[in-house]
Amino acid sequence: MSERDVEVYFMTQIHKGETLITNGDVEAGVEHLINAILVCGQPSKLLQLLQSTLPMDIFTTMLIKMHAYEASQRCLPVLVDDEATSSL
């Protein structure tokens, strides 16, 4: 994926997230904002911006979903080469 593709994806996810939240679909909107955060070059700055612009309950929902996503990523099984384990 080129830098331009990532930029377009980022902007699309932000726009979709904002639109969905504005239209009352907070769950789907938050998912799109999280997608944008995941590809953002400076996620902490984006989080600060979102914290200052989103209602606190929506921002909190987003943080909870992000935490759940990160926890699920840590629990994914790691594929190990059979040769690497045969010497154990």
PDB file of N, CA and C in Angstrom:
ATOM      1  N   MET A   1       0.845  -1.171   0.000  1.00  0.00           N
ATOM      2  CA  MET A   1       0.000   0.000   0.000  1.00  0.00           C
ATOM      3  C   MET A   1       0.893   1.238   0.000  1.00  0.00           C
ATOM      4  N   SER A   2       0.637   2.142  -0.915  1.00  0.00           N
ATOM      5  CA  SER A   2       1.456   3.349  -0.995  1.00  0.00           C
ATOM      6  C   SER A   2       1.059   4.337   0.102  1.00  0.00           C
ATOM      7  N   GLU A   3       1.918   5.310   0.317  1.00  0.00           N
ATOM      8  CA  GLU A   3       1.635   6.342   1.309  1.00  0.00           C
ATOM      9  C   GLU A   3       0.342   7.070   0.958  1.00  0.00           C
ATOM     10  N   ARG A   4       0.134   7.308  -0.318  1.00  0.00           N
ATOM     11  CA  ARG A   4      -1.092   7.981  -0.785  1.00  0.00           C
ATOM     12  C   ARG A   4      -2.320   7.119  -0.490  1.00  0.00           C
ATOM     13  N   ASP A   5      -2.212   5.819  -0.709  1.00  0.00           N
ATOM     14  CA  ASP A   5      -3.325   4.909  -0.418  1.00  0.00           C
ATOM     15  C   ASP A   5      -3.682   4.939   1.066  1.00  0.00           C
ATOM     16  N   VAL A   6      -2.665   4.957   1.906  1.00  0.00           N
ATOM     17  CA  VAL A   6      -2.888   5.011   3.352  1.00  0.00           C
ATOM     18  C   VAL A   6      -3.566   6.326   3.720  1.00  0.00           C
ATOM     19  N   GLU A   7      -3.125   7.414   3.111  1.00  0.00           N
ATOM     20  CA  GLU A   7      -3.716   8.728   3.385  1.00  0.00           C
ATOM     21  C   GLU A   7      -5.192   8.760   2.984  1.00  0.00           C
ATOM     22  N   VAL A   8      -5.500   8.220   1.819  1.00  0.00           N
ATOM     23  CA  VAL A   8      -6.892   8.181   1.354  1.00  0.00           C
ATOM     24  C   VAL A   8      -7.729   7.308   2.290  1.00  0.00           C
ATOM     25  N   TYR A   9      -7.189   6.157   2.667  1.00  0.00           N
ATOM     26  CA  TYR A   9      -7.887   5.259   3.589  1.00  0.00           C
ATOM     27  C   TYR A   9      -8.147   5.968   4.920  1.00  0.00           C
ATOM     28  N   PHE A  10      -7.129   6.639   5.443  1.00  0.00           N
ATOM     29  CA  PHE A  10      -7.245   7.366   6.705  1.00  0.00           C
ATOM     30  C   PHE A  10      -8.369   8.396   6.633  1.00  0.00           C
ATOM     31  N   MET A  11      -8.349   9.223   5.597  1.00  0.00           N
ATOM     32  CA  MET A  11      -9.361  10.274   5.460  1.00  0.00           C
ATOM     33  C   MET A  11     -10.759   9.680   5.280  1.00  0.00           C
ATOM     34  N   THR A  12     -10.854   8.596   4.531  1.00  0.00           N
ATOM     35  CA  THR A  12     -12.141   7.936   4.324  1.00  0.00           C
ATOM     36  C   THR A  12     -12.689   7.400   5.642  1.00  0.00           C
ATOM     37  N   GLN A  13     -11.826   6.793   6.437  1.00  0.00           N
ATOM     38  CA  GLN A  13     -12.256   6.239   7.721  1.00  0.00           C
ATOM     39  C   GLN A  13     -12.697   7.344   8.684  1.00  0.00           C
ATOM     40  N   ILE A  14     -11.970   8.445   8.712  1.00  0.00           N
ATOM     41  CA  ILE A  14     -12.366   9.579   9.556  1.00  0.00           C
ATOM     42  C   ILE A  14     -13.735  10.091   9.119  1.00  0.00           C
ATOM     43  N   HIS A  15     -13.914  10.292   7.824  1.00  0.00           N
ATOM     44  CA  HIS A  15     -15.181  10.817   7.299  1.00  0.00           C
ATOM     45  C   HIS A  15     -16.338   9.866   7.606  1.00  0.00           C
ATOM     46  N   LYS A  16     -16.145   8.578   7.348  1.00  0.00           N
ATOM     47  CA  LYS A  16     -17.200   7.596   7.632  1.00  0.00           C
ATOM     48  C   LYS A  16     -17.532   7.586   9.119  1.00  0.00           C
ATOM     49  N   GLY A  17     -16.500   7.609   9.950  1.00  0.00           N
ATOM     50  CA  GLY A  17     -16.721   7.606  11.393  1.00  0.00           C
ATOM     51  C   GLY A  17     -17.523   8.803  11.852  1.00  0.00           C
ATOM     52  N   GLU A  18     -17.134   9.984  11.401  1.00  0.00           N
ATOM     53  CA  GLU A  18     -17.846  11.208  11.777  1.00  0.00           C
ATOM     54  C   GLU A  18     -19.291  11.170  11.297  1.00  0.00           C
ATOM     55  N   THR A  19     -19.491  10.743  10.053  1.00  0.00           N
ATOM     56  CA  THR A  19     -20.837  10.701   9.478  1.00  0.00           C
ATOM     57  C   THR A  19     -21.731   9.731  10.238  1.00  0.00           C
ATOM     58  N   LEU A  20     -21.221   8.538  10.503  1.00  0.00           N
ATOM     59  CA  LEU A  20     -22.016   7.543  11.223  1.00  0.00           C
ATOM     60  C   LEU A  20     -22.361   8.011  12.634  1.00  0.00           C
ATOM     61  N   ILE A  21     -21.404   8.589  13.330  1.00  0.00           N
ATOM     62  CA  ILE A  21     -21.663   9.081  14.685  1.00  0.00           C
ATOM     63  C   ILE A  21     -22.698  10.199  14.646  1.00  0.00           C
ATOM     64  N   THR A  22     -22.567  11.116  13.698  1.00  0.00           N
ATOM     65  CA  THR A  22     -23.527  12.212  13.557  1.00  0.00           C
ATOM     66  C   THR A  22     -24.934  11.679  13.302  1.00  0.00           C
ATOM     67  N   ASN A  23     -25.023  10.585  12.539  1.00  0.00           N
ATOM     68  CA  ASN A  23     -26.324   9.991  12.215  1.00  0.00           C
ATOM     69  C   ASN A  23     -26.824   9.025  13.291  1.00  0.00           C
ATOM     70  N   GLY A  24     -26.090   8.915  14.398  1.00  0.00           N
ATOM     71  CA  GLY A  24     -26.551   8.116  15.521  1.00  0.00           C
ATOM     72  C   GLY A  24     -26.028   6.694  15.591  1.00  0.00           C
ATOM     73  N   ASP A  25     -25.229   6.277  14.625  1.00  0.00           N
ATOM     74  CA  ASP A  25     -24.666   4.922  14.649  1.00  0.00           C
ATOM     75  C   ASP A  25     -23.270   4.986  15.271  1.00  0.00           C
ATOM     76  N   VAL A  26     -23.252   5.126  16.581  1.00  0.00           N
ATOM     77  CA  VAL A  26     -22.001   5.325  17.315  1.00  0.00           C
ATOM     78  C   VAL A  26     -21.081   4.117  17.187  1.00  0.00           C
ATOM     79  N   GLU A  27     -21.625   2.914  17.324  1.00  0.00           N
ATOM     80  CA  GLU A  27     -20.790   1.708  17.276  1.00  0.00           C
ATOM     81  C   GLU A  27     -20.012   1.609  15.966  1.00  0.00           C
ATOM     82  N   ALA A  28     -20.704   1.758  14.847  1.00  0.00           N
ATOM     83  CA  ALA A  28     -20.035   1.671  13.541  1.00  0.00           C
ATOM     84  C   ALA A  28     -19.092   2.852  13.343  1.00  0.00           C
ATOM     85  N   GLY A  29     -19.499   4.029  13.794  1.00  0.00           N
ATOM     86  CA  GLY A  29     -18.653   5.208  13.650  1.00  0.00           C
ATOM     87  C   GLY A  29     -17.343   5.071  14.396  1.00  0.00           C
ATOM     88  N   VAL A  30     -17.420   4.541  15.598  1.00  0.00           N
ATOM     89  CA  VAL A  30     -16.228   4.331  16.419  1.00  0.00           C
ATOM     90  C   VAL A  30     -15.289   3.329  15.742  1.00  0.00           C
ATOM     91  N   GLU A  31     -15.845   2.291  15.135  1.00  0.00           N
ATOM     92  CA  GLU A  31     -15.017   1.301  14.426  1.00  0.00           C
ATOM     93  C   GLU A  31     -14.192   1.973  13.324  1.00  0.00           C
ATOM     94  N   HIS A  32     -14.810   2.874  12.584  1.00  0.00           N
ATOM     95  CA  HIS A  32     -14.086   3.564  11.514  1.00  0.00           C
ATOM     96  C   HIS A  32     -13.016   4.500  12.077  1.00  0.00           C
ATOM     97  N   LEU A  33     -13.316   5.168  13.185  1.00  0.00           N
ATOM     98  CA  LEU A  33     -12.299   6.029  13.804  1.00  0.00           C
ATOM     99  C   LEU A  33     -11.114   5.194  14.287  1.00  0.00           C
ATOM    100  N   ILE A  34     -11.385   4.025  14.829  1.00  0.00           N
ATOM    101  CA  ILE A  34     -10.300   3.138  15.267  1.00  0.00           C
ATOM    102  C   ILE A  34      -9.454   2.714  14.075  1.00  0.00           C
ATOM    103  N   ASN A  35     -10.096   2.407  12.948  1.00  0.00           N
ATOM    104  CA  ASN A  35      -9.342   2.064  11.735  1.00  0.00           C
ATOM    105  C   ASN A  35      -8.391   3.194  11.359  1.00  0.00           C
ATOM    106  N   ALA A  36      -8.865   4.432  11.478  1.00  0.00           N
ATOM    107  CA  ALA A  36      -8.021   5.586  11.159  1.00  0.00           C
ATOM    108  C   ALA A  36      -6.851   5.685  12.136  1.00  0.00           C
ATOM    109  N   ILE A  37      -7.119   5.462  13.406  1.00  0.00           N
ATOM    110  CA  ILE A  37      -6.061   5.527  14.420  1.00  0.00           C
ATOM    111  C   ILE A  37      -4.986   4.481  14.143  1.00  0.00           C
ATOM    112  N   LEU A  38      -5.409   3.296  13.727  1.00  0.00           N
ATOM    113  CA  LEU A  38      -4.463   2.202  13.490  1.00  0.00           C
ATOM    114  C   LEU A  38      -3.482   2.485  12.364  1.00  0.00           C
ATOM    115  N   VAL A  39      -3.865   3.314  11.394  1.00  0.00           N
ATOM    116  CA  VAL A  39      -2.954   3.619  10.283  1.00  0.00           C
ATOM    117  C   VAL A  39      -2.318   5.001  10.411  1.00  0.00           C
ATOM    118  N   CYS A  40      -2.674   5.721  11.454  1.00  0.00           N
ATOM    119  CA  CYS A  40      -2.189   7.092  11.629  1.00  0.00           C
ATOM    120  C   CYS A  40      -0.709   7.098  12.029  1.00  0.00           C
ATOM    121  N   GLY A  41       0.031   8.007  11.442  1.00  0.00           N
ATOM    122  CA  GLY A  41       1.444   8.146  11.759  1.00  0.00           C
ATOM    123  C   GLY A  41       1.692   8.704  13.150  1.00  0.00           C
ATOM    124  N   GLN A  42       0.730   9.462  13.667  1.00  0.00           N
ATOM    125  CA  GLN A  42       0.848  10.046  15.002  1.00  0.00           C
ATOM    126  C   GLN A  42      -0.443   9.781  15.780  1.00  0.00           C
ATOM    127  N   PRO A  43      -0.655   8.532  16.182  1.00  0.00           N
ATOM    128  CA  PRO A  43      -1.927   8.184  16.819  1.00  0.00           C
ATOM    129  C   PRO A  43      -2.204   8.934  18.117  1.00  0.00           C
ATOM    130  N   SER A  44      -1.172   9.260  18.885  1.00  0.00           N
ATOM    131  CA  SER A  44      -1.422   9.967  20.147  1.00  0.00           C
ATOM    132  C   SER A  44      -1.983  11.361  19.893  1.00  0.00           C
ATOM    133  N   LYS A  45      -1.508  12.029  18.851  1.00  0.00           N
ATOM    134  CA  LYS A  45      -2.049  13.355  18.515  1.00  0.00           C
ATOM    135  C   LYS A  45      -3.492  13.247  18.037  1.00  0.00           C
ATOM    136  N   LEU A  46      -3.784  12.206  17.242  1.00  0.00           N
ATOM    137  CA  LEU A  46      -5.155  12.006  16.780  1.00  0.00           C
ATOM    138  C   LEU A  46      -6.068  11.701  17.962  1.00  0.00           C
ATOM    139  N   LEU A  47      -5.601  10.893  18.900  1.00  0.00           N
ATOM    140  CA  LEU A  47      -6.401  10.598  20.090  1.00  0.00           C
ATOM    141  C   LEU A  47      -6.687  11.859  20.896  1.00  0.00           C
ATOM    142  N   GLN A  48      -5.687  12.735  21.020  1.00  0.00           N
ATOM    143  CA  GLN A  48      -5.896  13.997  21.733  1.00  0.00           C
ATOM    144  C   GLN A  48      -6.945  14.846  21.028  1.00  0.00           C
ATOM    145  N   LEU A  49      -6.879  14.895  19.706  1.00  0.00           N
ATOM    146  CA  LEU A  49      -7.857  15.657  18.932  1.00  0.00           C
ATOM    147  C   LEU A  49      -9.256  15.072  19.115  1.00  0.00           C
ATOM    148  N   LEU A  50      -9.358  13.757  19.011  1.00  0.00           N
ATOM    149  CA  LEU A  50     -10.664  13.115  19.173  1.00  0.00           C
ATOM    150  C   LEU A  50     -11.203  13.312  20.585  1.00  0.00           C
ATOM    151  N   GLN A  51     -10.326  13.288  21.573  1.00  0.00           N
ATOM    152  CA  GLN A  51     -10.764  13.503  22.950  1.00  0.00           C
ATOM    153  C   GLN A  51     -11.352  14.896  23.124  1.00  0.00           C
ATOM    154  N   SER A  52     -10.784  15.869  22.424  1.00  0.00           N
ATOM    155  CA  SER A  52     -11.274  17.242  22.564  1.00  0.00           C
ATOM    156  C   SER A  52     -12.510  17.526  21.708  1.00  0.00           C
ATOM    157  N   THR A  53     -12.802  16.660  20.727  1.00  0.00           N
ATOM    158  CA  THR A  53     -13.931  16.940  19.837  1.00  0.00           C
ATOM    159  C   THR A  53     -15.121  15.990  20.026  1.00  0.00           C
ATOM    160  N   LEU A  54     -14.869  14.777  20.474  1.00  0.00           N
ATOM    161  CA  LEU A  54     -15.963  13.819  20.658  1.00  0.00           C
ATOM    162  C   LEU A  54     -16.590  13.983  22.041  1.00  0.00           C
ATOM    163  N   PRO A  55     -17.890  13.707  22.148  1.00  0.00           N
ATOM    164  CA  PRO A  55     -18.484  13.638  23.487  1.00  0.00           C
ATOM    165  C   PRO A  55     -17.768  12.560  24.302  1.00  0.00           C
ATOM    166  N   MET A  56     -17.652  12.774  25.602  1.00  0.00           N
ATOM    167  CA  MET A  56     -16.877  11.878  26.456  1.00  0.00           C
ATOM    168  C   MET A  56     -17.368  10.435  26.387  1.00  0.00           C
ATOM    169  N   ASP A  57     -18.693  10.215  26.326  1.00  0.00           N
ATOM    170  CA  ASP A  57     -19.190   8.839  26.286  1.00  0.00           C
ATOM    171  C   ASP A  57     -18.768   8.126  25.003  1.00  0.00           C
ATOM    172  N   ILE A  58     -18.729   8.844  23.895  1.00  0.00           N
ATOM    173  CA  ILE A  58     -18.305   8.246  22.626  1.00  0.00           C
ATOM    174  C   ILE A  58     -16.800   7.985  22.646  1.00  0.00           C
ATOM    175  N   PHE A  59     -16.039   8.929  23.169  1.00  0.00           N
ATOM    176  CA  PHE A  59     -14.591   8.743  23.263  1.00  0.00           C
ATOM    177  C   PHE A  59     -14.270   7.545  24.163  1.00  0.00           C
ATOM    178  N   THR A  60     -14.987   7.421  25.269  1.00  0.00           N
ATOM    179  CA  THR A  60     -14.778   6.296  26.181  1.00  0.00           C
ATOM    180  C   THR A  60     -15.117   4.974  25.501  1.00  0.00           C
ATOM    181  N   THR A  61     -16.220   4.939  24.761  1.00  0.00           N
ATOM    182  CA  THR A  61     -16.589   3.739  24.003  1.00  0.00           C
ATOM    183  C   THR A  61     -15.474   3.354  23.045  1.00  0.00           C
ATOM    184  N   MET A  62     -14.906   4.344  22.381  1.00  0.00           N
ATOM    185  CA  MET A  62     -13.824   4.091  21.434  1.00  0.00           C
ATOM    186  C   MET A  62     -12.603   3.505  22.150  1.00  0.00           C
ATOM    187  N   LEU A  63     -12.242   4.063  23.289  1.00  0.00           N
ATOM    188  CA  LEU A  63     -11.091   3.550  24.041  1.00  0.00           C
ATOM    189  C   LEU A  63     -11.314   2.112  24.500  1.00  0.00           C
ATOM    190  N   ILE A  64     -12.526   1.805  24.939  1.00  0.00           N
ATOM    191  CA  ILE A  64     -12.838   0.442  25.376  1.00  0.00           C
ATOM    192  C   ILE A  64     -12.700  -0.526  24.209  1.00  0.00           C
ATOM    193  N   LYS A  65     -13.225  -0.143  23.040  1.00  0.00           N
ATOM    194  CA  LYS A  65     -13.123  -1.002  21.854  1.00  0.00           C
ATOM    195  C   LYS A  65     -11.662  -1.163  21.425  1.00  0.00           C
ATOM    196  N   MET A  66     -10.890  -0.085  21.501  1.00  0.00           N
ATOM    197  CA  MET A  66      -9.471  -0.167  21.140  1.00  0.00           C
ATOM    198  C   MET A  66      -8.739  -1.115  22.083  1.00  0.00           C
ATOM    199  N   HIS A  67      -9.032  -1.011  23.365  1.00  0.00           N
ATOM    200  CA  HIS A  67      -8.386  -1.882  24.349  1.00  0.00           C
ATOM    201  C   HIS A  67      -8.739  -3.342  24.072  1.00  0.00           C
ATOM    202  N   ALA A  68     -10.005  -3.613  23.762  1.00  0.00           N
ATOM    203  CA  ALA A  68     -10.434  -4.983  23.459  1.00  0.00           C
ATOM    204  C   ALA A  68      -9.735  -5.494  22.206  1.00  0.00           C
ATOM    205  N   TYR A  69      -9.585  -4.635  21.208  1.00  0.00           N
ATOM    206  CA  TYR A  69      -8.897  -5.036  19.977  1.00  0.00           C
ATOM    207  C   TYR A  69      -7.433  -5.376  20.275  1.00  0.00           C
ATOM    208  N   GLU A  70      -6.761  -4.512  21.027  1.00  0.00           N
ATOM    209  CA  GLU A  70      -5.355  -4.748  21.363  1.00  0.00           C
ATOM    210  C   GLU A  70      -5.198  -6.040  22.164  1.00  0.00           C
ATOM    211  N   ALA A  71      -6.111  -6.288  23.092  1.00  0.00           N
ATOM    212  CA  ALA A  71      -6.044  -7.509  23.899  1.00  0.00           C
ATOM    213  C   ALA A  71      -6.238  -8.736  23.021  1.00  0.00           C
ATOM    214  N   SER A  72      -7.142  -8.655  22.062  1.00  0.00           N
ATOM    215  CA  SER A  72      -7.371  -9.804  21.185  1.00  0.00           C
ATOM    216  C   SER A  72      -6.164 -10.057  20.290  1.00  0.00           C
ATOM    217  N   GLN A  73      -5.459  -9.010  19.901  1.00  0.00           N
ATOM    218  CA  GLN A  73      -4.267  -9.172  19.073  1.00  0.00           C
ATOM    219  C   GLN A  73      -3.142  -9.840  19.858  1.00  0.00           C
ATOM    220  N   ARG A  74      -3.051  -9.553  21.146  1.00  0.00           N
ATOM    221  CA  ARG A  74      -2.024 -10.174  21.987  1.00  0.00           C
ATOM    222  C   ARG A  74      -2.309 -11.651  22.220  1.00  0.00           C
ATOM    223  N   CYS A  75      -3.569 -12.043  22.107  1.00  0.00           N
ATOM    224  CA  CYS A  75      -3.954 -13.434  22.375  1.00  0.00           C
ATOM    225  C   CYS A  75      -3.923 -14.312  21.139  1.00  0.00           C
ATOM    226  N   LEU A  76      -3.605 -13.761  19.981  1.00  0.00           N
ATOM    227  CA  LEU A  76      -3.549 -14.567  18.769  1.00  0.00           C
ATOM    228  C   LEU A  76      -2.406 -15.561  18.868  1.00  0.00           C
ATOM    229  N   PRO A  77      -2.647 -16.792  18.443  1.00  0.00           N
ATOM    230  CA  PRO A  77      -1.560 -17.777  18.495  1.00  0.00           C
ATOM    231  C   PRO A  77      -0.447 -17.414  17.517  1.00  0.00           C
ATOM    232  N   VAL A  78       0.753 -17.689  17.924  1.00  0.00           N
ATOM    233  CA  VAL A  78       1.915 -17.433  17.079  1.00  0.00           C
ATOM    234  C   VAL A  78       2.242 -18.720  16.346  1.00  0.00           C
ATOM    235  N   LEU A  79       2.392 -18.628  15.036  1.00  0.00           N
ATOM    236  CA  LEU A  79       2.747 -19.807  14.257  1.00  0.00           C
ATOM    237  C   LEU A  79       4.230 -20.089  14.437  1.00  0.00           C
ATOM    238  N   VAL A  80       4.542 -21.315  14.774  1.00  0.00           N
ATOM    239  CA  VAL A  80       5.922 -21.704  15.014  1.00  0.00           C
ATOM    240  C   VAL A  80       6.289 -22.787  14.013  1.00  0.00           C
ATOM    241  N   ASP A  81       7.440 -22.653  13.439  1.00  0.00           N
ATOM    242  CA  ASP A  81       7.945 -23.640  12.489  1.00  0.00           C
ATOM    243  C   ASP A  81       8.209 -24.955  13.222  1.00  0.00           C
ATOM    244  N   ASP A  82       7.757 -26.072  12.632  1.00  0.00           N
ATOM    245  CA  ASP A  82       7.962 -27.390  13.248  1.00  0.00           C
ATOM    246  C   ASP A  82       9.431 -27.682  13.518  1.00  0.00           C
ATOM    247  N   GLU A  83      10.313 -27.250  12.624  1.00  0.00           N
ATOM    248  CA  GLU A  83      11.743 -27.496  12.811  1.00  0.00           C
ATOM    249  C   GLU A  83      12.266 -26.778  14.041  1.00  0.00           C
ATOM    250  N   ALA A  84      11.721 -25.609  14.308  1.00  0.00           N
ATOM    251  CA  ALA A  84      12.177 -24.841  15.462  1.00  0.00           C
ATOM    252  C   ALA A  84      11.785 -25.523  16.763  1.00  0.00           C
ATOM    253  N   THR A  85      10.656 -26.234  16.762  1.00  0.00           N
ATOM    254  CA  THR A  85      10.214 -26.875  17.995  1.00  0.00           C
ATOM    255  C   THR A  85      10.715 -28.305  18.142  1.00  0.00           C
ATOM    256  N   SER A  86      11.215 -28.899  17.080  1.00  0.00           N
ATOM    257  CA  SER A  86      11.660 -30.292  17.162  1.00  0.00           C
ATOM    258  C   SER A  86      12.882 -30.461  18.058  1.00  0.00           C
ATOM    259  N   SER A  87      13.640 -29.406  18.249  1.00  0.00           N
ATOM    260  CA  SER A  87      14.827 -29.511  19.096  1.00  0.00           C
ATOM    261  C   SER A  87      14.500 -29.302  20.566  1.00  0.00           C
ATOM    262  N   LEU A  88      13.242 -29.005  20.862  1.00  0.00           N
ATOM    263  CA  LEU A  88      12.858 -28.768  22.259  1.00  0.00           C
ATOM    264  C   LEU A  88      12.734 -30.018  23.003  1.00  0.00           C
TER     265      LEU A  88
END
